[in-house]
C-alpha cells in the first residue's frame, strides 16, 4: 500500500536507486518465454510465447499495484493514480515482442525498467501529481500496431499483413486480448497525455565505444526506400566488344559507389545503403541487361534525405550518359518520416544523468521505435543504454545489470521532473 503522499521537489531527498539484481532477474525470467537454443528469444508478436511473456509482465504490473487493462490494439496498460486525477498521464514503456532469433534486451529493458520505476515509487511511498501508466506496446517488431493505433494512425493494410506466426495482425490482436474491430478505441487524445518516455538499448556501438552510460535520443530517423531499375542491353559476353556494351551491372556498380560517396560527402549522421541487388539474366556468359536494386536513406531531417536523393539522382544521370543505360527510381510507399523528441525532455534527461554523475551524449536513433509514433501524439523522450558490441536483433544482445539500472534511474528522475512541471 502507498503511504501518505510525498511531493518530489528539488529539496526532496533524491529518489531511490534501481536494484540492478532485480532488473536482471526479471529480464532473465522474461527470457524464458520463447527462449531459443542460442540463448536469446524468438518471441514474435502474437505467438504463444508472446502471449505467455505478456501474462508474466502483466502479473509483475499487478503485483506492483498497477490497474492493468488491455486496450483494443492489444497494448497492456498499467495505471497508477496520481494526486491530481485531472492531470494528463505520464506514459512510459516499450515492447516485449522480438524478431525471430532475437535477444533478451531489445524492448524488454524498457518494460522491466518501467515496472522498476513503479516499484521504486512504491518503496519510497512517493505519489506523483500525475497519473502514471506503464505500457507494453503490441507488435513492435511487426507493424508497430500498438503504438500506431494509440497515435490514431490508420492501420487498414497492416491488419491483414501476415506475421512470422502465420497469423494476420487482425487474428493476432484477438489472440492477445484486443479487438481489431474497435481499434479506434485504443486511440489516445493528445490532451490525455502529458508525455511519453521510452528506455531502450542503443542497438549500436557508440555509447560503449565512447565509454558513456546514457544516450539522449534526439529523434528517430526517417527511413526512405526506393526501388531502382537499371536498364542496359543483354548481349553475348564473348562477341560484344567492350566499347559496344550497355552493361546494366557496370552502371549499377557505379551507382552503388555514388550512393556511398554522396552520403559521406556532407557532414552529419545520415546513412545510405544499397542492400539488395539482382542482375538479369544472371548468367556468366551474358552481359547483364537489367539490374534491380534497393536504395535506403535515413536521417533525422526529411529535407536532408530529399537533398541526398537529389544528388544521387544527379549521379545516376551522369552514369546513364557514360554507360548508355537508363536508371529509374520508384519511391516505395512505406516511407517513415523522422520524429523528433521534445527538447525540454531531452534537457531533463541530461540533467537527470548529470545529477547521477553519469556520462551522456545526444544521438539519433537509427532504428525504428514505438516512440516515433508517440512523438506525433505527445511530447516524447527516449533514453538509450549501451549495447555490448553494438549487437542487437541477435541472441548475443547484452546490457549489464548496472547499465540497465542506470537507465532506470535516469528514467525515474525524468518522470519526476515532468511530474514537477517541466512541460507545464
Ligand atoms: Zn525495440
XYZ file of C-alpha atoms and ligand atoms in Angstrom:
425
model
C 0.000 0.000 0.000
C 1.102 3.540 -0.611
C 1.553 5.746 2.437
C 0.988 9.477 2.706
C 1.849 11.302 -0.499
C 5.243 12.925 -0.719
C 5.805 15.579 -3.351
C 9.033 15.486 -5.294
C 10.831 18.799 -5.312
C 14.409 19.972 -5.545
C 14.587 19.972 -1.763
C 13.162 16.452 -1.503
C 15.529 13.572 -0.874
C 16.732 12.062 -4.141
C 14.579 9.201 -5.371
C 15.685 5.639 -4.607
C 18.045 3.884 -6.989
C 17.087 0.924 -9.174
C 18.085 -2.536 -7.990
C 20.340 -3.991 -10.727
C 19.804 -7.563 -9.475
C 16.013 -7.311 -9.516
C 16.084 -5.803 -13.011
C 18.442 -8.547 -14.254
C 16.407 -11.318 -12.580
C 13.233 -10.107 -14.286
C 14.954 -9.734 -17.659
C 16.125 -13.358 -17.350
C 12.702 -14.531 -16.167
C 11.086 -12.868 -19.183
C 13.738 -14.500 -21.398
C 12.285 -17.944 -20.588
C 9.257 -17.156 -22.763
C 10.260 -18.043 -26.309
C 13.818 -18.976 -25.273
C 15.861 -20.220 -28.236
C 18.840 -22.610 -28.113
C 21.269 -19.766 -28.819
C 20.382 -18.044 -25.535
C 18.079 -15.383 -26.953
C 14.359 -15.385 -27.645
C 12.095 -15.951 -30.615
C 9.059 -14.229 -29.154
C 7.428 -12.851 -32.232
C 4.259 -10.832 -31.824
C 1.061 -12.865 -31.324
C 2.913 -16.189 -30.803
C 2.203 -18.445 -27.815
C 5.495 -17.236 -26.321
C 4.368 -13.616 -26.728
C 1.066 -14.387 -25.027
C 2.861 -16.116 -22.112
C 5.506 -13.378 -21.796
C 2.789 -10.721 -21.743
C 0.982 -12.596 -18.967
C 4.221 -12.667 -16.929
C 4.720 -8.918 -17.400
C 1.071 -8.179 -16.569
C 1.492 -10.197 -13.345
C 4.511 -8.060 -12.382
C 2.455 -4.956 -13.100
C -0.430 -6.154 -10.930
C 1.963 -7.127 -8.130
C 3.344 -3.573 -8.273
C -0.173 -2.302 -7.625
C -0.986 -1.146 -11.163
C -4.511 -1.345 -12.509
C -3.966 -3.408 -15.671
C -6.075 -3.357 -18.829
C -5.614 -4.492 -22.432
C -6.700 -1.926 -24.998
C -8.294 -2.784 -28.335
C -4.888 -2.844 -30.072
C -3.585 -5.376 -27.557
C -1.403 -2.889 -25.672
C -1.025 -3.715 -21.974
C -1.601 -0.561 -19.934
C -0.964 -0.460 -16.182
C -2.139 2.619 -14.292
C -1.042 4.189 -11.014
C -3.263 7.044 -9.913
C -1.791 10.452 -9.148
C -2.613 13.038 -6.506
C -4.323 15.265 -9.075
C -6.618 12.954 -11.038
C -7.483 15.566 -13.652
C -3.877 15.902 -14.819
C -2.886 14.107 -18.031
C -0.989 10.815 -17.894
C 2.782 10.401 -17.946
C 3.138 7.263 -20.076
C 6.292 5.142 -20.313
C 7.224 1.676 -21.526
C 8.329 -0.266 -24.588
C 7.629 -3.712 -26.099
C 8.392 -7.367 -25.350
C 7.861 -8.947 -28.766
C 11.062 -9.843 -30.613
C 12.308 -10.608 -34.090
C 12.783 -14.332 -34.853
C 16.155 -15.222 -33.312
C 16.181 -12.059 -31.223
C 17.829 -11.147 -27.923
C 16.763 -10.584 -24.325
C 17.128 -6.805 -24.080
C 15.509 -5.107 -27.092
C 12.248 -3.666 -25.736
C 12.399 -5.779 -22.557
C 14.722 -3.309 -20.781
C 12.177 -0.535 -21.306
C 9.284 -2.634 -19.969
C 11.088 -4.147 -16.964
C 12.684 -0.725 -16.341
C 9.267 0.979 -16.356
C 7.943 -1.513 -13.793
C 11.106 -0.942 -11.712
C 10.254 2.783 -11.593
C 6.846 1.899 -10.129
C 8.478 -0.407 -7.551
C 10.829 2.408 -6.514
C 7.977 4.904 -6.158
C 6.055 2.341 -4.076
C 9.062 1.659 -1.843
C 9.541 5.391 -1.271
C 5.792 5.906 -0.723
C 6.037 8.554 -3.386
C 2.796 9.556 -5.075
C 3.180 11.679 -8.192
C 0.811 14.518 -9.086
C 0.135 12.976 -12.497
C -1.333 9.543 -13.086
C 1.390 7.218 -14.372
C 0.854 4.485 -16.952
C 3.224 1.717 -17.935
C 2.649 0.488 -21.480
C 3.696 -2.694 -23.279
C 3.068 -1.971 -26.944
C 1.832 -4.817 -29.144
C 3.619 -5.970 -32.301
C 6.528 -3.508 -32.288
C 8.748 -5.670 -34.474
C 5.953 -6.217 -36.989
C 3.971 -3.163 -37.990
C 4.152 -1.126 -34.745
C 0.448 -1.912 -34.451
C 0.067 -0.909 -30.795
C 1.707 2.500 -30.898
C 0.200 3.372 -34.269
C -3.275 2.575 -33.004
C -2.645 4.631 -29.858
C -1.482 7.549 -32.010
C -4.576 7.203 -34.205
C -2.738 6.304 -37.392
C -4.650 4.293 -39.998
C -3.841 0.575 -39.869
C -6.067 -0.783 -42.598
C -3.349 -2.564 -44.623
C -1.276 -3.573 -41.617
C -4.128 -5.586 -40.109
C -4.074 -8.060 -42.986
C -0.284 -8.439 -43.034
C 0.688 -11.959 -42.029
C 3.342 -12.022 -39.309
C 6.016 -14.647 -38.582
C 3.433 -16.658 -36.645
C 1.441 -17.186 -39.827
C -1.372 -15.100 -38.327
C -2.596 -11.786 -39.616
C -2.325 -8.861 -37.227
C -6.125 -8.916 -37.061
C -6.123 -12.502 -35.757
C -3.087 -11.794 -33.584
C -4.672 -8.815 -31.850
C -7.588 -11.051 -30.908
C -5.199 -13.710 -29.587
C -3.629 -11.228 -27.158
C -6.926 -9.882 -25.859
C -7.500 -6.922 -28.172
C -10.359 -6.205 -30.542
C -9.374 -5.334 -34.125
C -12.910 -4.159 -34.902
C -12.716 -1.481 -32.223
C -9.151 -0.257 -32.844
C -10.171 3.374 -32.748
C -10.944 2.982 -29.031
C -7.181 2.447 -28.416
C -6.534 5.959 -29.660
C -5.435 8.490 -27.040
C -6.166 12.186 -27.388
C -3.159 14.500 -27.024
C -4.927 16.119 -24.061
C -4.974 12.779 -22.181
C -1.187 12.558 -22.151
C 1.499 14.765 -20.623
C 4.419 12.871 -22.147
C 5.745 9.535 -23.348
C 9.140 8.143 -22.310
C 10.936 5.048 -23.576
C 14.060 3.434 -22.147
C 15.744 1.220 -24.748
C 19.067 -0.375 -25.611
C 21.070 1.595 -28.151
C 21.324 -1.280 -30.693
C 24.528 0.358 -31.900
C 28.043 0.555 -30.525
C 28.573 4.268 -29.964
C 27.895 4.511 -26.203
C 30.106 1.506 -25.465
C 32.865 2.759 -27.746
C 32.880 6.169 -26.054
C 32.513 4.695 -22.562
C 29.224 6.523 -21.907
C 26.262 5.421 -19.773
C 23.325 7.236 -21.363
C 22.242 8.325 -24.829
C 19.807 11.237 -25.002
C 17.882 10.436 -28.171
C 17.356 13.468 -30.424
C 14.811 11.690 -32.561
C 14.052 8.613 -34.592
C 15.335 8.863 -38.127
C 13.106 8.882 -41.159
C 13.604 5.887 -43.453
C 13.034 6.311 -47.183
C 13.176 3.439 -49.636
C 13.379 3.367 -53.406
C 13.307 0.532 -55.942
C 15.982 1.245 -58.536
C 15.994 -0.280 -62.018
C 18.990 -0.035 -64.347
C 18.225 -0.988 -67.945
C 21.018 -1.793 -70.369
C 21.242 -4.309 -73.193
C 21.775 -8.032 -72.583
C 24.168 -9.432 -75.147
C 26.732 -12.141 -75.836
C 29.628 -11.826 -73.405
C 32.054 -13.323 -75.918
C 31.247 -11.488 -79.113
C 30.290 -7.980 -77.905
C 33.380 -5.737 -77.768
C 33.899 -3.773 -74.560
C 33.214 -0.430 -76.260
C 29.836 -1.612 -77.617
C 28.289 -2.674 -74.332
C 25.423 -1.212 -72.312
C 26.167 -3.225 -69.195
C 23.479 -2.608 -66.569
C 25.579 -4.103 -63.781
C 28.596 -1.911 -64.538
C 26.255 1.095 -64.308
C 24.682 -0.247 -61.102
C 28.125 -0.767 -59.552
C 28.948 2.875 -60.249
C 25.659 3.905 -58.689
C 26.362 1.873 -55.511
C 29.665 3.734 -55.148
C 27.889 7.008 -55.972
C 25.390 6.466 -53.143
C 28.248 5.915 -50.714
C 30.101 8.973 -51.991
C 27.071 11.288 -51.822
C 26.052 10.160 -48.330
C 29.578 10.595 -46.923
C 30.253 13.893 -48.733
C 28.302 16.093 -46.300
C 28.674 16.419 -42.516
C 26.098 14.700 -40.284
C 24.998 11.232 -39.234
C 22.901 10.358 -42.280
C 23.257 6.819 -43.649
C 22.593 5.364 -47.098
C 22.573 1.731 -48.146
C 22.123 -0.435 -51.216
C 21.248 -3.716 -49.531
C 19.755 -5.738 -52.359
C 20.871 -6.161 -55.945
C 19.966 -8.650 -58.677
C 21.295 -8.790 -62.220
C 19.374 -10.376 -65.087
C 19.536 -12.631 -66.917
C 22.218 -13.673 -64.426
C 24.455 -15.938 -66.480
C 28.271 -15.897 -66.589
C 28.302 -15.567 -70.379
C 25.661 -12.864 -70.811
C 26.157 -9.111 -70.341
C 23.611 -8.056 -67.700
C 20.736 -6.240 -69.392
C 18.798 -5.297 -66.299
C 19.583 -4.711 -62.647
C 17.097 -4.245 -59.850
C 18.381 -2.838 -56.598
C 17.259 -1.095 -53.459
C 18.185 2.294 -52.062
C 17.615 3.259 -48.447
C 18.358 6.666 -46.882
C 17.940 7.525 -43.184
C 18.260 10.830 -41.355
C 16.582 12.961 -38.687
C 15.793 15.574 -41.361
C 13.351 14.837 -44.174
C 14.848 17.747 -46.156
C 18.311 16.246 -45.918
C 17.021 12.895 -47.152
C 15.470 14.656 -50.139
C 18.622 16.638 -50.905
C 20.777 13.485 -50.694
C 18.345 11.746 -53.010
C 18.537 14.652 -55.472
C 22.333 14.332 -55.527
C 22.110 10.564 -56.045
C 19.661 11.099 -58.914
C 22.185 13.558 -60.388
C 24.903 10.897 -60.187
C 22.521 8.497 -61.913
C 22.029 10.900 -64.846
C 25.817 11.093 -65.328
C 26.152 7.291 -65.140
C 23.352 6.878 -67.704
C 25.198 9.170 -70.089
C 28.542 7.422 -69.720
C 27.232 3.829 -69.829
C 24.339 4.127 -72.279
C 21.843 2.760 -69.755
C 18.601 4.026 -68.219
C 18.229 4.363 -64.471
C 14.845 4.865 -62.819
C 13.838 5.315 -59.173
C 10.477 4.428 -57.688
C 9.736 5.646 -54.169
C 8.195 2.920 -52.002
C 5.118 3.965 -50.074
C 6.401 2.640 -46.734
C 8.194 5.863 -46.007
C 8.780 6.539 -42.322
C 9.144 10.230 -41.613
C 11.616 11.454 -38.998
C 10.224 12.028 -35.496
C 11.971 14.427 -33.136
C 11.932 14.076 -29.373
C 10.908 17.003 -27.154
C 13.728 19.436 -26.409
C 12.581 20.058 -22.819
C 12.510 16.329 -22.111
C 15.967 15.932 -23.661
C 17.207 18.578 -21.237
C 15.510 16.789 -18.293
C 17.183 13.508 -19.279
C 20.588 15.223 -19.429
C 20.001 16.947 -16.066
C 18.983 13.608 -14.518
C 22.112 11.921 -15.890
C 24.296 14.753 -14.584
C 22.685 14.533 -11.139
C 23.574 10.837 -11.081
C 27.135 11.513 -12.239
C 26.513 9.622 -15.489
C 28.257 10.453 -18.757
C 25.849 11.079 -21.620
C 25.631 12.243 -25.214
C 22.917 13.273 -27.669
C 22.368 10.908 -30.564
C 19.791 9.975 -33.195
C 18.104 6.586 -33.213
C 18.832 4.839 -36.482
C 16.303 2.117 -35.688
C 12.530 2.481 -35.575
C 10.690 2.515 -32.229
C 7.198 2.968 -30.796
C 8.444 6.406 -29.695
C 8.311 7.566 -33.329
C 4.530 7.236 -33.374
C 4.132 8.597 -29.864
C 6.203 11.688 -30.758
C 3.422 12.737 -33.128
C 0.913 12.447 -30.288
C 2.629 13.847 -27.197
C 5.990 15.298 -26.073
C 8.317 12.301 -26.203
C 11.705 11.423 -24.764
C 13.908 8.420 -25.303
C 16.813 7.155 -23.188
C 19.442 4.771 -24.563
C 21.676 2.447 -22.557
C 24.730 0.721 -24.091
C 24.531 -2.470 -26.176
C 27.616 -4.692 -25.817
C 29.476 -4.733 -29.114
C 26.635 -2.725 -30.665
C 24.873 -6.050 -31.303
C 21.090 -6.271 -31.480
C 18.351 -8.433 -33.023
C 20.604 -11.324 -32.043
C 20.872 -13.746 -29.100
C 24.220 -12.018 -28.413
C 22.426 -8.848 -27.302
C 23.687 -7.791 -23.863
C 23.410 -4.859 -21.482
C 24.802 -5.293 -17.959
C 22.604 -5.097 -14.831
C 24.356 -1.872 -13.772
C 23.908 -0.299 -17.212
C 20.198 -1.146 -17.170
C 19.820 0.170 -13.613
C 21.455 3.481 -14.573
C 18.948 3.822 -17.392
C 16.091 3.174 -14.945
C 17.492 5.805 -12.566
C 17.514 8.365 -15.374
C 14.007 7.325 -16.468
C 12.595 7.734 -12.952
C 14.201 11.159 -12.473
C 12.876 12.271 -15.854
C 9.366 11.120 -14.898
C 9.645 13.081 -11.647
C 10.927 16.198 -13.422
C 7.954 16.078 -15.793
C 5.673 15.485 -12.803
C 7.167 18.568 -11.145
C 6.154 20.685 -14.128
C 8.890 20.639 -16.787
C 6.296 20.630 -19.561
C 3.662 22.869 -17.970
Zn 12.870 -2.346 -29.636
